[in-house]
Coordinates of C-alpha atoms in Angstrom, one line a residue:
M1 CA -20.7 31.3 -7.6
A2 CA -22.0 28.4 -9.7
F3 CA -21.1 24.9 -8.4
S4 CA -19.2 22.7 -10.8
W5 CA -18.3 19.0 -10.7
P6 CA -14.7 18.1 -11.3
S7 CA -13.8 16.6 -14.6
V8 CA -13.2 12.8 -14.5
S9 CA -10.9 10.7 -16.6
V10 CA -11.8 7.0 -16.6
V11 CA -8.6 5.1 -17.3
I12 CA -9.0 1.5 -18.6
P13 CA -6.0 -0.8 -19.1
H14 CA -6.7 -3.3 -21.9
Y15 CA -5.3 -6.3 -23.6
N16 CA -7.0 -8.3 -26.4
S17 CA -10.5 -8.2 -24.8
H18 CA -12.4 -5.9 -27.2
E19 CA -15.9 -7.1 -26.5
S20 CA -15.4 -6.7 -22.7
L21 CA -13.8 -3.3 -23.2
E22 CA -16.8 -2.2 -25.2
R23 CA -19.2 -3.2 -22.4
V24 CA -17.2 -1.2 -19.9
V25 CA -17.1 1.9 -22.2
R26 CA -20.9 1.7 -22.8
A27 CA -21.4 1.5 -19.0
V28 CA -19.2 4.5 -18.4
R29 CA -21.0 6.5 -21.1
A30 CA -24.3 5.6 -19.4
Q31 CA -23.2 7.1 -16.0
D32 CA -25.3 9.9 -14.6
Y33 CA -22.3 11.9 -13.5
A34 CA -23.0 15.7 -13.8
G35 CA -19.5 16.7 -14.8
D36 CA -17.3 16.1 -17.8
V37 CA -16.1 12.5 -18.4
E38 CA -13.4 11.4 -20.7
I39 CA -12.4 7.8 -21.4
V40 CA -8.8 6.8 -21.8
V41 CA -7.9 3.3 -22.9
A42 CA -4.4 2.3 -22.2
D43 CA -3.6 -0.7 -24.4
D44 CA -1.0 -3.1 -23.2
G45 CA 0.2 -4.3 -26.6
S46 CA -2.9 -6.0 -28.0
E47 CA -2.5 -7.7 -31.4
H48 CA -5.2 -5.4 -32.8
L49 CA -5.9 -2.0 -31.3
P50 CA -9.5 -1.4 -30.2
Q51 CA -11.5 1.0 -32.4
I52 CA -14.0 2.9 -30.3
A53 CA -15.0 6.4 -31.4
G54 CA -14.6 9.2 -28.9
V55 CA -12.1 7.3 -26.7
R56 CA -8.6 8.5 -26.2
L57 CA -6.3 5.6 -26.9
V58 CA -2.7 5.2 -25.8
R59 CA -0.5 2.2 -26.4
Q60 CA 2.6 0.5 -25.0
E61 CA 4.5 -2.4 -26.5
D62 CA 3.7 -6.0 -25.5
V63 CA 6.6 -7.1 -23.3
G64 CA 4.5 -9.0 -20.7
F65 CA 1.5 -8.3 -18.5
R66 CA 2.1 -4.6 -17.5
A67 CA -1.2 -3.3 -16.1
A68 CA 0.6 -0.9 -13.7
A69 CA 2.6 0.7 -16.5
A70 CA -0.5 0.9 -18.7
R71 CA -2.5 2.7 -15.9
N72 CA 0.4 5.2 -15.6
L73 CA 0.4 5.7 -19.4
G74 CA -3.3 6.3 -19.3
A75 CA -3.1 8.7 -16.4
G76 CA -0.4 10.6 -18.1
A77 CA -2.6 11.2 -21.1
A78 CA -5.7 12.0 -19.0
G79 CA -6.9 15.6 -18.6
G80 CA -9.4 15.1 -15.7
E81 CA -9.1 16.4 -12.2
V82 CA -10.2 12.9 -11.0
L83 CA -8.8 9.6 -12.1
A84 CA -11.1 6.6 -12.0
F85 CA -9.4 3.4 -12.8
L86 CA -11.5 0.5 -14.1
D87 CA -10.3 -2.8 -15.6
A88 CA -11.5 -3.7 -19.0
D89 CA -13.4 -6.7 -17.5
T90 CA -15.1 -4.7 -14.7
V91 CA -18.3 -3.0 -15.6
P92 CA -19.5 0.0 -13.5
E93 CA -23.2 0.0 -12.6
P94 CA -25.3 3.2 -12.8
G95 CA -24.2 5.8 -10.2
Y96 CA -20.6 4.6 -9.9
L97 CA -18.9 7.9 -10.6
S98 CA -21.5 9.9 -8.7
A99 CA -20.8 7.8 -5.6
V100 CA -17.0 8.1 -5.9
V101 CA -16.3 11.7 -6.8
P102 CA -17.9 13.5 -3.7
H103 CA -15.3 11.8 -1.5
I104 CA -12.5 13.2 -3.6
M105 CA -14.1 16.7 -3.8
G106 CA -14.2 16.8 0.0
D107 CA -10.6 15.5 0.4
E108 CA -8.0 15.7 -2.3
R109 CA -6.0 12.9 -0.6
A110 CA -8.9 10.5 -0.7
V111 CA -8.2 7.1 -2.4
V112 CA -11.6 5.6 -3.0
V113 CA -12.2 1.8 -3.5
G114 CA -15.4 0.8 -5.1
T115 CA -17.4 -2.4 -4.5
R116 CA -16.3 -5.1 -7.0
L117 CA -18.7 -7.9 -7.3
T118 CA -17.4 -11.1 -8.9
G119 CA -18.6 -14.4 -10.3
A120 CA -22.0 -15.8 -10.8
A121 CA -22.9 -15.0 -7.2
R122 CA -22.0 -11.3 -7.7
E123 CA -20.3 -11.1 -4.3
E124 CA -17.2 -9.6 -2.9
P125 CA -14.6 -12.1 -1.6
Q126 CA -15.2 -12.8 2.1
W127 CA -11.9 -11.4 3.2
L128 CA -12.9 -8.0 1.7
Q129 CA -16.3 -8.1 3.3
D130 CA -14.6 -8.8 6.6
A131 CA -12.2 -5.9 6.1
W132 CA -15.0 -3.4 5.4
E133 CA -16.8 -4.5 8.6
R134 CA -13.6 -4.4 10.7
T135 CA -12.5 -1.0 9.4
D136 CA -16.0 0.6 9.1
H137 CA -15.5 0.8 5.3
L138 CA -11.9 2.2 5.9
R139 CA -13.0 5.0 8.2
A140 CA -10.8 3.2 10.8
A141 CA -8.0 2.5 8.3
D142 CA -4.5 2.1 9.7
H143 CA -1.0 1.3 8.5
T144 CA -2.1 -2.2 7.4
S145 CA -5.0 -1.1 5.2
W146 CA -3.1 -0.9 2.0
R147 CA -4.1 -4.6 1.6
Y148 CA -7.6 -3.4 0.7
I149 CA -6.8 -1.2 -2.2
I150 CA -8.2 -2.8 -5.4
S151 CA -6.9 -1.3 -8.6
A152 CA -9.8 -2.5 -10.7
V153 CA -12.1 -0.1 -8.9
V154 CA -9.9 2.7 -7.4
S155 CA -10.2 6.4 -7.8
C156 CA -8.3 9.5 -6.6
S157 CA -7.5 13.0 -7.6
A158 CA -4.9 13.4 -10.4
A159 CA -2.9 15.7 -8.1
F160 CA -2.6 13.1 -5.4
F161 CA -1.9 10.3 -7.8
K162 CA 1.1 12.3 -9.1
R163 CA 2.2 13.1 -5.5
A164 CA 2.1 9.4 -4.5
G165 CA 4.2 8.5 -7.6
G166 CA 1.5 6.6 -9.5
F167 CA 1.7 2.8 -9.9
D168 CA 5.0 1.0 -9.9
G169 CA 5.5 0.5 -13.6
S170 CA 8.2 -2.2 -13.1
F171 CA 5.6 -4.8 -12.2
V172 CA 5.3 -7.6 -14.8
G173 CA 2.7 -10.3 -14.3
Y174 CA -0.7 -10.4 -12.6
G175 CA -1.4 -8.7 -9.3
G176 CA 0.3 -6.9 -6.5
E177 CA 0.6 -3.4 -8.0
D178 CA -2.6 -2.2 -6.3
W179 CA -1.3 -3.1 -2.8
E180 CA 2.0 -1.5 -3.5
F181 CA 0.3 1.7 -4.7
G182 CA -1.9 1.6 -1.6
W183 CA 1.2 1.2 0.6
R184 CA 2.9 4.3 -0.9
A185 CA -0.4 6.3 -1.0
W186 CA -0.9 5.7 2.8
N187 CA 2.6 6.8 3.6
A188 CA 2.0 9.9 1.4
G189 CA -1.0 10.8 3.6
A190 CA -3.9 9.2 1.8
T191 CA -7.4 9.0 3.3
F192 CA -8.7 5.6 2.4
V193 CA -12.4 5.2 1.6
H194 CA -14.5 2.2 0.7
E195 CA -17.7 3.3 -1.1
P196 CA -20.4 0.6 -1.1
G197 CA -22.5 2.6 -3.5
A198 CA -19.9 2.5 -6.2
V199 CA -20.6 -0.9 -7.7
A200 CA -18.8 -2.6 -10.6
V201 CA -19.2 -6.2 -11.8
H202 CA -16.5 -8.6 -12.8
P203 CA -18.4 -11.5 -14.3
E204 CA -15.6 -14.1 -13.7
E205 CA -14.7 -15.5 -10.4
D206 CA -12.2 -13.8 -8.1
F207 CA -8.6 -14.8 -8.5
G208 CA -8.7 -17.9 -6.3
G209 CA -11.9 -19.2 -7.9
R210 CA -10.5 -19.2 -11.5
F211 CA -8.4 -22.3 -11.2
A212 CA -9.6 -25.9 -11.3
D213 CA -6.3 -26.9 -9.7
P214 CA -5.7 -25.2 -6.4
A215 CA -2.0 -25.5 -7.0
E216 CA -2.2 -23.1 -9.9
A217 CA -3.9 -20.4 -7.7
V218 CA -1.2 -20.9 -5.1
R219 CA 1.5 -20.6 -7.8
G220 CA 0.1 -17.3 -9.0
K221 CA -0.1 -15.8 -5.6
N222 CA 3.4 -17.1 -4.7
A223 CA 4.8 -15.2 -7.7
E224 CA 3.1 -12.0 -6.5
T225 CA 4.3 -12.3 -2.8
P226 CA 8.1 -12.0 -3.4
A227 CA 7.5 -9.1 -5.8
L228 CA 5.6 -7.3 -3.0
A229 CA 8.2 -8.2 -0.4
Q230 CA 10.9 -6.5 -2.5
R231 CA 8.8 -3.3 -2.6
I232 CA 6.8 -3.1 0.7
S233 CA 8.9 -2.9 3.8
H234 CA 6.0 -3.5 6.2
P235 CA 6.3 -6.7 8.3
L236 CA 3.1 -8.1 6.9
A237 CA 4.7 -8.2 3.4
R238 CA 8.0 -9.9 4.5
P239 CA 9.1 -13.1 6.1
E240 CA 10.9 -12.7 9.4
H241 CA 14.7 -12.7 9.6
V242 CA 15.2 -12.2 5.9
L243 CA 17.4 -9.3 4.9
F244 CA 16.2 -6.8 2.3
P245 CA 18.0 -3.7 0.9
D246 CA 15.6 -1.4 2.7
F247 CA 14.2 -1.2 6.2
D248 CA 10.8 -0.5 7.7
I249 CA 12.3 0.9 10.9
A250 CA 15.4 3.0 11.3
V251 CA 16.6 3.7 14.8
T252 CA 19.2 6.1 16.1
V253 CA 20.8 4.9 19.3
P254 CA 23.0 7.3 21.3
P255 CA 26.0 6.2 23.4
L256 CA 24.5 4.4 26.4
D257 CA 25.9 4.0 29.9
G258 CA 26.0 0.7 31.7
E259 CA 28.0 -2.4 30.9
G260 CA 26.4 -4.4 28.1
V261 CA 23.5 -2.0 27.6
M262 CA 24.5 -0.7 24.2
E263 CA 24.9 -4.2 22.8
F264 CA 21.6 -5.4 24.3
V265 CA 19.6 -2.4 23.0
I266 CA 21.1 -2.7 19.5
S267 CA 20.4 -6.5 19.5
E268 CA 16.7 -6.0 20.5
W269 CA 16.2 -3.5 17.6
V270 CA 17.9 -5.8 15.1
K271 CA 15.5 -8.6 16.3
V272 CA 12.5 -6.6 15.0
G273 CA 14.2 -6.0 11.6
A274 CA 15.3 -2.4 12.2
Y275 CA 18.4 -0.6 10.9
V276 CA 20.3 0.8 13.9
Q277 CA 22.4 3.9 13.4
V278 CA 25.1 4.5 15.9
A279 CA 28.1 6.9 16.1
Q280 CA 30.5 4.0 16.5
V281 CA 29.6 0.4 15.7
P282 CA 30.4 -2.0 18.5
N283 CA 32.7 -4.9 17.6
L284 CA 29.9 -7.4 18.0
F285 CA 28.1 -5.9 15.0
A286 CA 31.1 -5.1 12.8
A287 CA 29.9 -7.5 10.1
D288 CA 26.1 -6.8 10.4
P289 CA 24.7 -4.7 7.6
R290 CA 21.8 -3.7 9.9
V291 CA 24.1 -1.7 12.1
G292 CA 26.1 1.3 10.9
S293 CA 26.9 4.9 11.2
G294 CA 25.1 6.0 8.0
E295 CA 21.5 7.2 7.7
V296 CA 18.8 5.2 5.8
R297 CA 15.3 6.1 4.8
A298 CA 12.6 4.1 6.4
R299 CA 8.8 4.3 7.1
V300 CA 9.2 4.5 10.8
S301 CA 12.0 6.6 12.3
V302 CA 12.9 6.2 16.0
A303 CA 15.4 8.4 17.9
V304 CA 16.2 6.8 21.2
G305 CA 16.7 9.3 24.0
A306 CA 18.0 6.8 26.5
G307 CA 18.3 3.0 26.9
W308 CA 15.0 1.8 25.5
A309 CA 14.4 -1.4 23.5
P310 CA 11.2 -2.5 21.6
Q311 CA 8.8 -4.5 23.6
D312 CA 5.5 -4.3 21.7
L313 CA 6.2 -4.0 18.0
D314 CA 2.5 -3.6 17.1
A315 CA 2.2 -0.6 19.4
L316 CA 5.4 0.9 17.9
L317 CA 4.2 0.4 14.3
A318 CA 0.9 2.0 15.0
C319 CA 2.5 5.3 16.1
E320 CA 2.5 8.3 13.9
Y321 CA 4.4 11.1 15.6
V322 CA 5.2 10.7 19.3
L323 CA 7.7 12.6 21.4
C324 CA 8.5 11.1 24.7
P325 CA 9.7 13.1 27.8
D326 CA 13.1 11.4 27.8
G327 CA 13.8 12.6 24.2
T328 CA 12.7 9.4 22.4
M329 CA 10.9 10.3 19.2
V330 CA 8.9 8.0 16.9
R331 CA 7.8 9.4 13.5
T332 CA 6.3 7.8 10.4
A333 CA 6.6 8.8 6.8
R334 CA 2.9 9.4 6.9
A335 CA 3.2 11.8 9.8
A336 CA 5.8 13.7 7.8
A337 CA 3.6 13.9 4.7
L338 CA 0.7 15.2 6.8
G339 CA 2.8 17.6 8.8
L340 CA 1.5 16.2 12.1
E341 CA 2.5 17.8 15.4
P342 CA 4.0 15.4 17.9
V343 CA 1.9 13.9 20.7
T344 CA 3.6 13.7 24.0
A345 CA 3.6 10.2 25.5
S346 CA 5.6 7.9 27.6
P347 CA 8.0 5.4 25.9
E348 CA 6.1 2.5 27.5
S349 CA 2.9 3.6 25.8
V350 CA 4.5 3.1 22.4
G351 CA 5.9 -0.3 23.1
L352 CA 9.3 0.5 24.5
T353 CA 10.9 -0.8 27.7
P354 CA 13.8 0.7 29.7
V355 CA 17.1 -1.1 29.9
S356 CA 19.7 -0.5 32.6
G357 CA 23.1 -2.2 33.3
P358 CA 25.2 -3.8 34.1
L359 CA 24.0 -6.7 31.9
Q360 CA 25.7 -10.0 31.5
L361 CA 25.4 -10.6 27.7
E362 CA 26.2 -14.3 28.0
R363 CA 22.9 -14.7 29.9
Y364 CA 21.1 -12.8 27.2
F365 CA 22.6 -14.6 24.3
A366 CA 22.1 -18.1 25.8
G367 CA 18.6 -17.3 27.1
W368 CA 19.4 -18.0 30.8

């Protein structure tokens, strides 16, 4: 049986940067990739549409900076088995596609980040260099690694892109949509990969280096951060003690024996930002929206088998699918997507601590 390379659609969001777009298109056409390559330009409402022969062009109205929606529009028009997203100001070097595609051929769930060199120094930002070293180019990716997904140089299979739900097209303004996509992709079972050999060049400085006034850079990132906090439930994306309409952790607590134990256990889970589901809400929590009898959807689901409270949040968040002998179960959305089998462990090993009564709640509340 003859070997065949999968077809690739290079999707390029664009807005009023015709010369830059033409450089990217020329570089894509100069790739040495052995399979079929189509180029899809997704225009975000430019004043004048780009005219490039042989390129599939789709367009949306100009109602603000909507790169995420443009990428989705381009992906919807694409016919390739692999989607390679490149920004209109990010020029792929020779061998880019040939370096990216084998990862996706070997794993349909692979989300591959290229190497994006920026500015006159042609370097990656230091925080990304540190991330690649710390995670062995994402071979040791974990539940926090969505922060390293860069939409200007990201590729994945068309099938997985659809399964993950694509980009969040409601983003308006610069930045953030790549981290949000990475977040959902990870929870959908993605395998993250950084490919150093897939190099693309962005001639301008990285975001923070584009502003003469540091306050402008801060202002830009500060607009992005609340947008992500509304969409990503992970503690790294949200300030402590702020209530959001969704939860990262949902905990089911059964009726517990021992005076004060039920109230103490619920309070400890609420402290870490969890939603606590109980059959009957104690009077202490009657007005607290984080405690109720209804179910909610969350990234981490915990079923408490006995009186256990969170002690090590990092250990708990790092769990995938753990079943404890006492009946406590910890399961992530990622584990469900991957169909993982539970690993038997003790509650202590996943950051839980036993609680027994009677407890004097006054001492607990007052910190005695």
